[in-house]
Coordinates of C-alpha atoms in Angstrom, one line a residue:
M1 CA 5.8 -1.8 -31.2
P2 CA 2.7 0.5 -30.7
V3 CA 2.6 2.9 -27.8
W4 CA -0.6 4.3 -26.1
C5 CA -0.2 7.8 -24.7
C6 CA -2.6 10.2 -23.0
R7 CA -1.8 13.9 -22.9
C8 CA -3.6 17.3 -23.2
S9 CA -4.1 20.8 -22.0
L10 CA -7.7 21.3 -20.7
A11 CA -7.7 25.0 -21.8
G12 CA -9.9 25.4 -24.8
H13 CA -12.3 22.5 -24.0
F14 CA -14.5 24.6 -21.7
R15 CA -17.0 27.2 -22.7
N16 CA -17.2 30.6 -21.1
Y17 CA -19.5 30.6 -18.1
S18 CA -21.9 33.4 -17.3
D19 CA -21.8 35.3 -14.1
T20 CA -25.3 34.0 -13.2
E21 CA -24.2 30.4 -13.0
T22 CA -23.6 29.0 -9.6
E23 CA -20.3 27.4 -8.5
G24 CA -22.2 24.0 -8.3
E25 CA -23.5 24.3 -11.9
I26 CA -20.0 25.1 -13.2
F27 CA -18.5 22.2 -11.3
N28 CA -21.2 19.8 -12.5
S29 CA -20.5 20.9 -16.1
L30 CA -16.8 20.1 -15.5
V31 CA -17.7 16.7 -14.1
Q32 CA -19.9 16.1 -17.1
Y33 CA -16.9 16.9 -19.3
F34 CA -14.7 14.5 -17.5
G35 CA -17.4 11.9 -17.4
D36 CA -18.2 12.1 -21.1
N37 CA -14.7 12.6 -22.4
L38 CA -12.2 11.2 -19.9
G39 CA -14.4 8.2 -19.1
R40 CA -14.8 7.3 -22.7
K41 CA -11.1 7.6 -23.4
V42 CA -10.1 5.6 -20.3
K43 CA -12.3 2.7 -21.5
A44 CA -10.4 2.9 -24.8
M45 CA -7.1 2.2 -23.1
P46 CA -5.8 -1.3 -23.8
L47 CA -7.2 -4.2 -21.8
V48 CA -5.8 -7.7 -21.7
E49 CA -8.2 -9.0 -24.2
E50 CA -8.0 -6.1 -26.6
T51 CA -5.7 -5.9 -29.6
S52 CA -6.4 -2.3 -30.6
L53 CA -4.7 0.5 -28.7
L54 CA -5.7 4.1 -27.8
E55 CA -5.4 6.4 -30.8
D56 CA -6.8 9.7 -29.4
S57 CA -4.2 10.6 -26.9
S58 CA -5.6 13.9 -25.6
V59 CA -6.1 13.5 -21.8
T60 CA -3.9 14.2 -18.8
F61 CA -5.3 12.3 -15.8
P62 CA -5.9 14.3 -12.6
V63 CA -4.7 11.3 -10.6
V64 CA -2.8 8.1 -11.3
I65 CA -2.5 5.6 -8.5
I66 CA 0.5 3.1 -8.6
G67 CA -0.6 -0.1 -6.9
N68 CA -3.9 -1.9 -6.7
G69 CA -3.8 -3.3 -3.2
P70 CA -6.1 -2.2 -0.4
S71 CA -4.4 1.3 -0.3
G72 CA -5.1 1.9 -4.0
I73 CA -8.5 0.4 -3.8
C74 CA -9.6 2.5 -0.9
L75 CA -8.3 5.7 -2.5
S76 CA -10.1 4.9 -5.7
Y77 CA -13.3 4.4 -3.7
M78 CA -13.1 7.8 -2.1
L79 CA -12.0 9.6 -5.3
S80 CA -15.0 8.0 -7.0
G81 CA -17.2 10.2 -4.8
Y82 CA -18.0 8.0 -1.7
R83 CA -18.1 10.2 1.3
P84 CA -18.2 9.3 5.1
Y85 CA -20.7 11.0 7.4
L86 CA -21.4 10.6 11.1
S87 CA -24.3 8.2 11.4
S88 CA -27.5 9.7 12.9
E89 CA -27.7 7.3 15.8
A90 CA -23.9 6.9 16.4
I91 CA -22.3 7.8 19.6
H92 CA -18.5 7.5 19.7
P93 CA -17.1 6.2 23.0
N94 CA -14.5 8.9 22.9
T95 CA -16.7 11.8 24.2
I96 CA -14.2 14.6 23.2
L97 CA -14.0 13.2 19.6
H98 CA -17.8 12.8 19.5
S99 CA -18.4 16.4 20.5
K100 CA -16.1 17.5 17.7
L101 CA -18.0 15.3 15.2
E102 CA -21.3 16.8 16.3
E103 CA -20.1 20.3 15.6
A104 CA -20.1 19.6 11.8
R105 CA -22.5 16.6 11.6
H106 CA -23.8 18.0 8.3
L107 CA -20.3 17.8 6.7
S108 CA -18.6 14.7 5.4
I109 CA -15.4 13.8 7.2
V110 CA -13.5 14.7 4.0
D111 CA -14.7 18.3 4.3
Q112 CA -13.7 18.7 8.0
D113 CA -10.4 19.7 9.6
L114 CA -8.6 16.4 10.0
E115 CA -5.9 18.0 12.2
Y116 CA -8.6 19.3 14.6
L117 CA -10.3 15.9 14.7
S118 CA -7.1 14.0 15.2
E119 CA -5.8 16.0 18.1
G120 CA -5.3 14.0 21.2
L121 CA -5.9 10.6 19.7
E122 CA -3.6 7.7 20.3
G123 CA -3.1 4.5 18.4
R124 CA -0.7 2.0 16.8
S125 CA 0.1 4.3 13.9
S126 CA 2.5 7.3 13.8
N127 CA 0.2 9.0 11.3
P128 CA -2.6 10.9 13.1
V129 CA -5.2 10.7 10.2
A130 CA -4.7 6.9 10.2
V131 CA -5.5 6.8 13.9
L132 CA -8.5 9.1 13.4
F133 CA -10.0 7.1 10.6
D134 CA -9.4 3.8 12.4
T135 CA -11.2 4.9 15.5
L136 CA -14.1 6.1 13.4
L137 CA -14.3 2.7 11.6
H138 CA -13.4 0.5 14.6
P139 CA -14.0 2.4 17.9
D140 CA -11.8 1.2 20.8
A141 CA -10.7 -1.8 18.7
D142 CA -7.3 -1.9 20.6
F143 CA -9.2 -2.4 23.9
G144 CA -10.8 -5.6 22.5
Y145 CA -14.2 -4.1 21.7
D146 CA -16.1 -4.8 18.5
Y147 CA -18.2 -1.6 18.3
P148 CA -19.8 -0.8 15.0
S149 CA -18.5 2.0 12.8
V150 CA -19.9 5.5 13.6
L151 CA -19.8 6.3 9.9
H152 CA -22.2 5.8 7.0
W153 CA -21.2 6.3 3.4
K154 CA -22.9 8.2 0.6
L155 CA -22.1 8.2 -3.1
E156 CA -21.9 11.8 -4.2
Q157 CA -21.0 11.6 -7.9
H158 CA -20.3 15.3 -8.2
H159 CA -17.2 14.7 -6.0
Y160 CA -15.8 12.2 -8.5
I161 CA -12.1 12.9 -9.4
P162 CA -11.0 11.1 -12.6
H163 CA -8.2 8.7 -11.9
L164 CA -6.5 5.5 -13.0
V165 CA -5.2 2.6 -10.8
L166 CA -2.3 0.6 -12.3
G167 CA -1.4 -2.8 -10.8
K168 CA 0.6 -5.8 -11.8
G169 CA -2.1 -8.3 -11.0
P170 CA -5.8 -8.4 -10.1
P171 CA -7.2 -5.9 -7.6
G172 CA -5.9 -6.9 -4.1
G173 CA -2.2 -6.6 -4.9
A174 CA 0.2 -8.8 -2.9
W175 CA -2.7 -10.6 -1.2
H176 CA -3.0 -12.8 -4.3
N177 CA 0.5 -14.0 -3.8
M178 CA 0.6 -14.7 -0.1
E179 CA 1.0 -18.2 1.3
G180 CA -2.4 -19.7 1.7
S181 CA -1.8 -22.0 4.6
M182 CA -1.5 -19.3 7.2
L183 CA -4.1 -17.2 8.9
T184 CA -4.0 -13.4 8.7
I185 CA -2.5 -11.6 11.7
S186 CA -5.5 -9.3 11.8
F187 CA -9.2 -10.0 12.3
G188 CA -11.3 -10.3 9.1
S189 CA -13.2 -7.2 10.1
W190 CA -10.0 -5.2 10.3
M191 CA -9.1 -6.2 6.7
E192 CA -12.4 -4.9 5.3
L193 CA -12.7 -1.7 3.2
P194 CA -15.4 1.0 3.7
G195 CA -18.9 0.1 2.6
L196 CA -18.7 -3.7 2.5
K197 CA -18.5 -5.7 5.7
F198 CA -16.3 -8.7 5.4
K199 CA -18.7 -10.9 7.3
D200 CA -21.5 -9.9 4.9
W201 CA -19.4 -10.8 1.9
V202 CA -18.5 -14.2 3.4
S203 CA -22.2 -14.9 4.1
S204 CA -23.2 -13.9 0.5
K205 CA -20.7 -16.5 -0.7
R206 CA -22.3 -19.1 1.5
R207 CA -19.0 -19.7 3.3
N208 CA -18.7 -20.3 7.0
L209 CA -16.5 -18.0 8.9
K210 CA -15.2 -20.3 11.6
G211 CA -13.2 -17.7 13.5
D212 CA -12.3 -14.0 13.5
R213 CA -9.0 -14.6 11.5
V214 CA -9.1 -15.7 7.9
M215 CA -6.9 -17.1 5.1
P216 CA -5.1 -14.6 2.8
E217 CA -6.9 -16.1 -0.3
E218 CA -10.2 -15.1 1.3
I219 CA -9.0 -11.5 1.7
A220 CA -7.7 -11.5 -1.9
R221 CA -11.1 -12.6 -3.2
Y222 CA -12.9 -10.0 -1.1
Y223 CA -10.7 -7.2 -2.5
K224 CA -11.3 -8.3 -6.0
H225 CA -15.1 -8.5 -5.4
Y226 CA -15.0 -5.1 -3.7
V227 CA -13.8 -3.3 -6.8
K228 CA -16.6 -4.9 -8.8
V229 CA -19.5 -4.4 -6.4
M230 CA -18.5 -0.8 -5.8
G231 CA -18.4 0.0 -9.5
L232 CA -14.7 0.9 -9.6
Q233 CA -13.6 -1.4 -12.4
K234 CA -13.4 1.4 -15.0
N235 CA -10.6 3.0 -13.0
F236 CA -8.4 -0.2 -12.8
R237 CA -5.9 -1.6 -15.3
E238 CA -4.2 -5.0 -14.5
N239 CA -1.0 -6.5 -15.8
T240 CA 0.8 -3.1 -15.9
Y241 CA 4.4 -2.6 -15.0
I242 CA 5.9 0.9 -14.4
T243 CA 9.4 1.6 -15.7
S244 CA 9.7 5.3 -15.0
I245 CA 7.9 8.2 -13.4
S246 CA 9.4 11.6 -14.0
R247 CA 8.5 15.2 -13.6
L248 CA 8.1 17.3 -16.7
Y249 CA 9.3 20.9 -16.7
R250 CA 8.6 23.8 -19.0
D251 CA 10.7 26.9 -19.7
Q252 CA 8.8 29.7 -18.0
D253 CA 10.1 32.2 -20.5
D254 CA 8.7 30.4 -23.5
D255 CA 5.0 29.9 -23.7
N256 CA 5.3 27.7 -26.8
S257 CA 7.9 25.3 -25.4
Q258 CA 6.9 21.7 -25.0
D259 CA 6.9 19.9 -21.6
R260 CA 10.1 17.9 -21.3
D261 CA 12.1 15.9 -18.8
I262 CA 15.1 17.9 -17.6
S263 CA 18.2 16.3 -16.1
T264 CA 18.8 17.0 -12.4
K265 CA 22.1 18.6 -13.2
H266 CA 20.5 21.0 -15.7
L267 CA 17.9 21.9 -13.1
Q268 CA 20.5 22.7 -10.5
I269 CA 22.3 25.0 -12.9
E270 CA 19.2 26.8 -14.3
K271 CA 16.5 26.0 -11.7
S272 CA 14.9 29.5 -11.9
N273 CA 14.2 29.1 -15.6
F274 CA 11.9 26.1 -15.3
I275 CA 8.5 25.5 -13.8
K276 CA 7.2 22.1 -12.7
R277 CA 4.5 20.6 -14.9
N278 CA 2.8 17.2 -14.9
W279 CA 4.2 13.7 -14.3
E280 CA 5.1 11.4 -17.2
I281 CA 4.5 7.7 -16.4
R282 CA 6.0 5.1 -18.7
G283 CA 5.7 1.3 -18.5
Y284 CA 4.3 -1.7 -20.3
Q285 CA 1.2 -3.9 -20.2
R286 CA 1.5 -7.6 -20.5
I287 CA -1.2 -9.0 -22.7
A288 CA -2.6 -12.5 -23.2
D289 CA 0.0 -13.8 -25.6
G290 CA 2.8 -12.8 -23.1
S291 CA 4.0 -9.9 -25.2
H292 CA 4.6 -6.4 -23.7
V293 CA 2.8 -3.3 -25.0
P294 CA 4.6 -0.1 -23.9
F295 CA 2.6 2.9 -22.7
C296 CA 3.2 6.5 -21.8
L297 CA 0.6 8.6 -19.9
F298 CA 0.5 11.9 -18.0
A299 CA -0.9 12.9 -14.6
E300 CA -1.3 16.0 -12.6
N301 CA -0.9 14.0 -9.4
V302 CA 0.6 10.6 -8.6
A303 CA -0.2 8.4 -5.6
L304 CA 2.3 5.7 -4.6
A305 CA 0.4 2.7 -3.1
T306 CA 2.8 0.0 -4.0
G307 CA 3.3 -1.7 -0.6
T308 CA 6.7 -3.0 0.5
L309 CA 6.6 -6.7 -0.4
D310 CA 8.3 -6.4 -3.8
S311 CA 11.9 -7.0 -2.8
P312 CA 12.8 -9.4 0.1
A313 CA 15.6 -8.1 2.2
H314 CA 18.9 -9.9 2.0
L315 CA 21.6 -10.6 4.6
E316 CA 24.2 -9.5 2.0
I317 CA 26.6 -12.3 3.0
E318 CA 28.7 -14.9 1.1
G319 CA 26.8 -17.7 -0.5
E320 CA 23.3 -16.1 -0.2
D321 CA 22.6 -16.7 -3.9
F322 CA 23.0 -20.4 -3.7
P323 CA 19.8 -22.2 -4.9
F324 CA 19.1 -23.8 -1.5
V325 CA 18.7 -20.3 0.1
F326 CA 15.1 -18.9 -0.2
H327 CA 13.9 -15.4 0.6
S328 CA 10.1 -15.8 0.7
M329 CA 7.4 -18.0 2.1
P330 CA 5.9 -18.8 -1.3
E331 CA 9.3 -20.2 -2.4
F332 CA 9.7 -22.2 0.8
G333 CA 6.1 -23.4 0.7
A334 CA 6.5 -24.5 -2.9
A335 CA 9.6 -26.5 -2.1
I336 CA 7.7 -28.3 0.7
N337 CA 4.7 -29.0 -1.5
K338 CA 6.8 -30.4 -4.2
G339 CA 8.4 -32.8 -1.7
K340 CA 11.9 -31.5 -2.2
L341 CA 12.5 -31.5 1.6
R342 CA 10.6 -34.7 2.4
G343 CA 12.6 -37.3 4.3
K344 CA 15.6 -34.9 4.8
V345 CA 17.6 -35.5 8.0
D346 CA 19.4 -32.2 7.9
P347 CA 17.5 -29.2 9.4
V348 CA 16.1 -26.2 7.6
L349 CA 17.7 -22.9 8.7
I350 CA 15.1 -20.1 9.3
V351 CA 16.4 -16.6 9.8
G352 CA 14.3 -13.8 11.4
S353 CA 12.2 -13.1 14.4
G354 CA 9.0 -11.7 12.9
L355 CA 5.7 -13.3 12.0
T356 CA 6.7 -14.4 8.6
A357 CA 9.7 -16.3 10.1
A358 CA 7.2 -17.8 12.6
D359 CA 5.0 -18.9 9.7
A360 CA 8.0 -20.6 8.2
V361 CA 8.8 -22.4 11.5
L362 CA 5.2 -23.6 11.7
C363 CA 5.2 -24.7 8.1
A364 CA 8.4 -26.8 8.6
Y365 CA 7.4 -28.0 12.1
N366 CA 4.0 -29.2 10.8
S367 CA 5.7 -31.0 7.9
N368 CA 8.1 -32.9 10.3
I369 CA 11.1 -31.0 9.1
P370 CA 13.7 -30.1 11.8
V371 CA 14.4 -26.4 12.2
I372 CA 17.3 -24.3 13.2
H373 CA 15.9 -20.8 14.0
V374 CA 18.4 -18.0 14.1
F375 CA 17.7 -14.4 15.1
R376 CA 19.7 -11.5 16.5
R377 CA 17.5 -10.4 19.4
R378 CA 17.2 -11.7 22.9
V379 CA 14.1 -13.7 23.6
T380 CA 13.2 -11.2 26.3
D381 CA 13.4 -8.3 23.9
P382 CA 10.2 -6.2 24.6
S383 CA 10.0 -5.2 20.9
L384 CA 9.4 -8.8 19.7
I385 CA 6.1 -8.9 18.0
F386 CA 5.0 -11.9 20.0
K387 CA 4.8 -9.8 23.1
Q388 CA 2.2 -7.6 21.5
L389 CA -0.2 -10.5 20.6
P390 CA -2.8 -11.9 23.0
K391 CA -2.2 -15.6 23.6
K392 CA -5.9 -16.5 23.2
L393 CA -6.2 -15.0 19.8
Y394 CA -2.8 -16.1 18.4
P395 CA -2.0 -19.5 20.0
E396 CA 0.1 -20.7 17.1
Y397 CA 2.5 -17.7 17.3
H398 CA 2.8 -18.1 21.0
K399 CA 3.7 -21.7 20.4
V400 CA 6.6 -20.6 18.3
Y401 CA 7.6 -18.0 20.9
H402 CA 7.5 -20.6 23.6
M403 CA 9.9 -22.8 21.6
M404 CA 12.2 -19.9 21.0
C405 CA 12.4 -19.4 24.7
T406 CA 12.6 -23.0 25.9
Q407 CA 14.4 -24.9 23.1
S408 CA 17.5 -22.7 22.6
Y409 CA 20.9 -24.1 21.7
S410 CA 23.6 -24.4 24.3
V411 CA 27.3 -25.6 24.0
D412 CA 26.5 -28.5 26.3
S413 CA 23.7 -29.9 24.1
N414 CA 23.2 -31.0 20.5
L415 CA 20.5 -29.9 18.2
L416 CA 17.0 -31.0 19.3
S417 CA 15.2 -33.3 17.0
D418 CA 12.4 -30.9 15.9
Y419 CA 13.4 -27.3 16.7
T420 CA 16.4 -25.5 18.1
S421 CA 16.6 -21.7 18.5
F422 CA 19.7 -19.6 18.3
P423 CA 19.0 -16.2 20.0
E424 CA 21.5 -13.4 19.6
H425 CA 23.1 -15.2 16.6
H426 CA 23.7 -14.2 13.0
V427 CA 24.6 -16.0 9.8
L428 CA 28.2 -15.4 8.6
S429 CA 28.1 -17.3 5.4
F430 CA 26.6 -20.1 3.3
K431 CA 28.8 -22.7 1.7
S432 CA 28.4 -24.6 -1.6
D433 CA 28.2 -28.0 0.3
M434 CA 24.9 -26.7 1.9
K435 CA 26.6 -25.7 5.2
C436 CA 26.1 -22.5 7.1
V437 CA 28.4 -20.6 9.6
L438 CA 26.7 -19.1 12.6
Q439 CA 28.2 -16.6 15.1
N440 CA 27.0 -15.5 18.5
V441 CA 27.5 -12.2 20.2
S442 CA 30.7 -13.5 21.9
G443 CA 32.2 -14.4 18.5
L444 CA 31.9 -18.1 18.9
K445 CA 31.3 -19.8 15.5
K446 CA 29.3 -23.0 14.7
I447 CA 28.9 -24.8 11.4
F448 CA 25.8 -26.8 10.5
K449 CA 24.7 -28.9 7.5
L450 CA 21.4 -27.9 6.0
S451 CA 18.7 -29.1 3.7
A452 CA 17.6 -25.6 2.9
A453 CA 17.7 -22.0 4.3
V454 CA 14.9 -19.4 4.5
V455 CA 15.9 -15.8 5.1
L456 CA 12.8 -13.8 6.2
I457 CA 14.1 -10.5 7.6
G458 CA 11.6 -8.1 6.0
S459 CA 11.2 -6.6 2.5
H460 CA 11.7 -3.4 0.6
P461 CA 9.4 -1.7 -1.9
N462 CA 10.5 -1.7 -5.6
L463 CA 10.7 2.0 -6.4
S464 CA 13.1 1.6 -9.3
F465 CA 10.8 3.7 -11.5
L466 CA 11.6 6.8 -9.5
K467 CA 14.7 8.9 -9.4
D468 CA 17.4 7.5 -7.1
Q469 CA 15.1 4.5 -6.4
G470 CA 12.9 6.9 -4.5
C471 CA 15.5 7.2 -1.7
Y472 CA 15.3 11.0 -1.8
L473 CA 11.7 10.8 -0.6
G474 CA 12.6 9.2 2.7
H475 CA 13.4 10.6 6.1
K476 CA 17.0 9.4 5.4
S477 CA 17.6 10.4 1.8
S478 CA 20.8 8.3 1.5
Q479 CA 19.1 5.1 2.4
P480 CA 16.5 2.8 0.7
I481 CA 12.8 3.3 1.6
T482 CA 11.6 0.8 4.2
C483 CA 8.4 0.6 6.2
K484 CA 9.9 0.8 9.6
G485 CA 13.4 2.3 9.3
N486 CA 13.0 4.8 6.5
P487 CA 9.4 5.5 5.4
V488 CA 8.5 8.1 2.8
E489 CA 8.5 11.6 4.5
I490 CA 5.0 13.0 4.1
D491 CA 2.8 15.8 5.4
T492 CA 0.9 13.8 8.0
Y493 CA -2.5 15.3 7.1
T494 CA -2.4 15.3 3.3
Y495 CA 0.1 12.4 2.7
E496 CA 1.8 14.6 0.1
C497 CA 5.6 13.9 -0.1
I498 CA 7.6 16.6 1.6
K499 CA 10.2 16.6 -1.1
E500 CA 8.0 16.4 -4.1
A501 CA 4.8 18.3 -4.7
N502 CA 1.8 16.5 -6.3
L503 CA 3.3 13.1 -5.3
F504 CA 1.5 11.3 -2.6
A505 CA 2.4 8.1 -0.7
L506 CA 0.2 5.9 1.6
G507 CA 0.1 2.4 3.2
P508 CA 3.3 0.6 4.1
L509 CA 5.4 3.2 2.3
V510 CA 4.6 5.6 5.1
G511 CA 4.8 3.1 7.9
D512 CA 1.2 1.8 7.9
N513 CA 1.6 -2.0 7.4
F514 CA -1.9 -2.9 8.7
V515 CA -5.0 -2.5 6.5
R516 CA -6.7 -0.9 9.5
F517 CA -4.5 2.1 9.2
L518 CA -3.7 2.5 5.5
K519 CA -7.3 3.6 4.9
G520 CA -6.4 6.9 6.7
G521 CA -4.0 7.6 3.8
A522 CA -6.9 7.5 1.4
L523 CA -8.8 10.0 3.5
G524 CA -5.8 12.4 3.7
V525 CA -5.1 12.3 0.0
T526 CA -8.8 12.7 -0.9
R527 CA -9.3 15.7 1.3
C528 CA -6.1 17.3 -0.1
L529 CA -7.2 16.8 -3.7
A530 CA -10.8 17.8 -3.0
T531 CA -9.6 21.0 -1.3
R532 CA -7.4 21.9 -4.2
Q533 CA -10.2 21.2 -6.7
K534 CA -12.5 23.6 -4.8
K535 CA -9.8 26.3 -5.0
K536 CA -9.6 25.8 -8.8
Q537 CA -13.4 26.2 -9.0
H538 CA -13.2 29.5 -7.2
L539 CA -10.4 30.7 -9.4
F540 CA -12.4 29.6 -12.4
V541 CA -15.4 31.6 -11.3
E542 CA -13.3 34.7 -10.5
R543 CA -11.8 34.6 -14.0
G544 CA -15.2 34.2 -15.6
G545 CA -14.1 31.0 -17.3
G546 CA -12.3 32.9 -20.1
D547 CA -8.9 31.7 -19.3
G548 CA -9.8 28.1 -18.6
I549 CA -8.5 26.3 -15.5
A550 CA -5.3 27.6 -14.0

């Protein structure tokens, strides 16, 4: 089967620059090279409808982004040269932050000191750049205000950094696979990306926005349209599946040696003899006839923007693989839509205390299916998500929370006809006769007959393409990466992985589950890469262009 592959050394492609040329002229010439050569070759890469594959494999990409959800889209937008500036009429409600912004009004936010701007800011993200960017885009949003952004965007094409965005489906990522009957937890305006207001897009489609919260399919269509209207399509490849990402090394004593993938054991023995080179990315693209076309490409930098919805978390108990046990809302919703649970007398077991579990409760409740709702926490636990949601804005979730509190199981009563909650309980096992065994904190066990079970206790990212499933990148290197418990450990201002240079992570992988905050990751990565690009330009000028790019 044919393979498409991109690889090169840029040395030798550039002419020698005279001392009289300015840094800007030199950089523009480099941009022109990338635009003329890299742009043409990217377009030659296989698309779904193409049968021919790339033959001229002579380019290493400066950046490859894994994942085409909102994180990947926003990063592509900024790498394409879009730059945020303080609007001329804008006054930020935070007077200290505003005075800092005024100090460098002529500079884009990308060119400013993000640590200085972020100092003293507080928000619902542990990443300071995420909080900074959110307060610039949505000032005082957490206080209930709907102030306009203090930023305006300019397309500065000389800042374009060539990149490729690889995704399994259309731009928008997991939003295309979410259950369509539920409203998003966030307002529509919080889901939007820079440069295109969600309300403006809705108006252009002649749709009526009945409330501030919207359906997931609307968000998915918005993201797909965003890539098109912002002119980002040339950077995106759909139907791509990554099988491995590995670091190439070169023997530093042999200038003629080829880049190669060295085993971890070999590196530990002779670490001093090798220097890190580019990333090798392997995978396949699924084409129209269903066949798989393998590919191999190379990148100086890789950005992980995969999200965390790939692998639903399991209870890891006996019987969990029986066919009546589901682990996602789409599975459960499909069973209801196909009528598989219609007329069932036995209840559905729903496990979990988050919003997805609440969605499942509502889905079953509205379909007249009785529910047993099991969760480990007390109903008074202050960390329950329901306690963080205003009742007026989220009445359906507070309805679920009210039932969790008032319709709980007791030894003296039987199951209620529509809904019964089991606080401080966990599932011990599932049986082949569609029964489950529950146990409370006192050790008391109870057995119930079910029509189905839905386990909704979170999800994990699929990082199987990385060494050790990516575990070594986390704060706890012996455990799987999770959004809350073990996010990827990064430099909080550049989003570069602490344990792997030239590898970046953003979005849910670093704990930013909300679209509001993942945009900060794009800002941090873009600033880091732009800064390094400037250093390369200076080094290029100092060397007179004779040695190429270091």
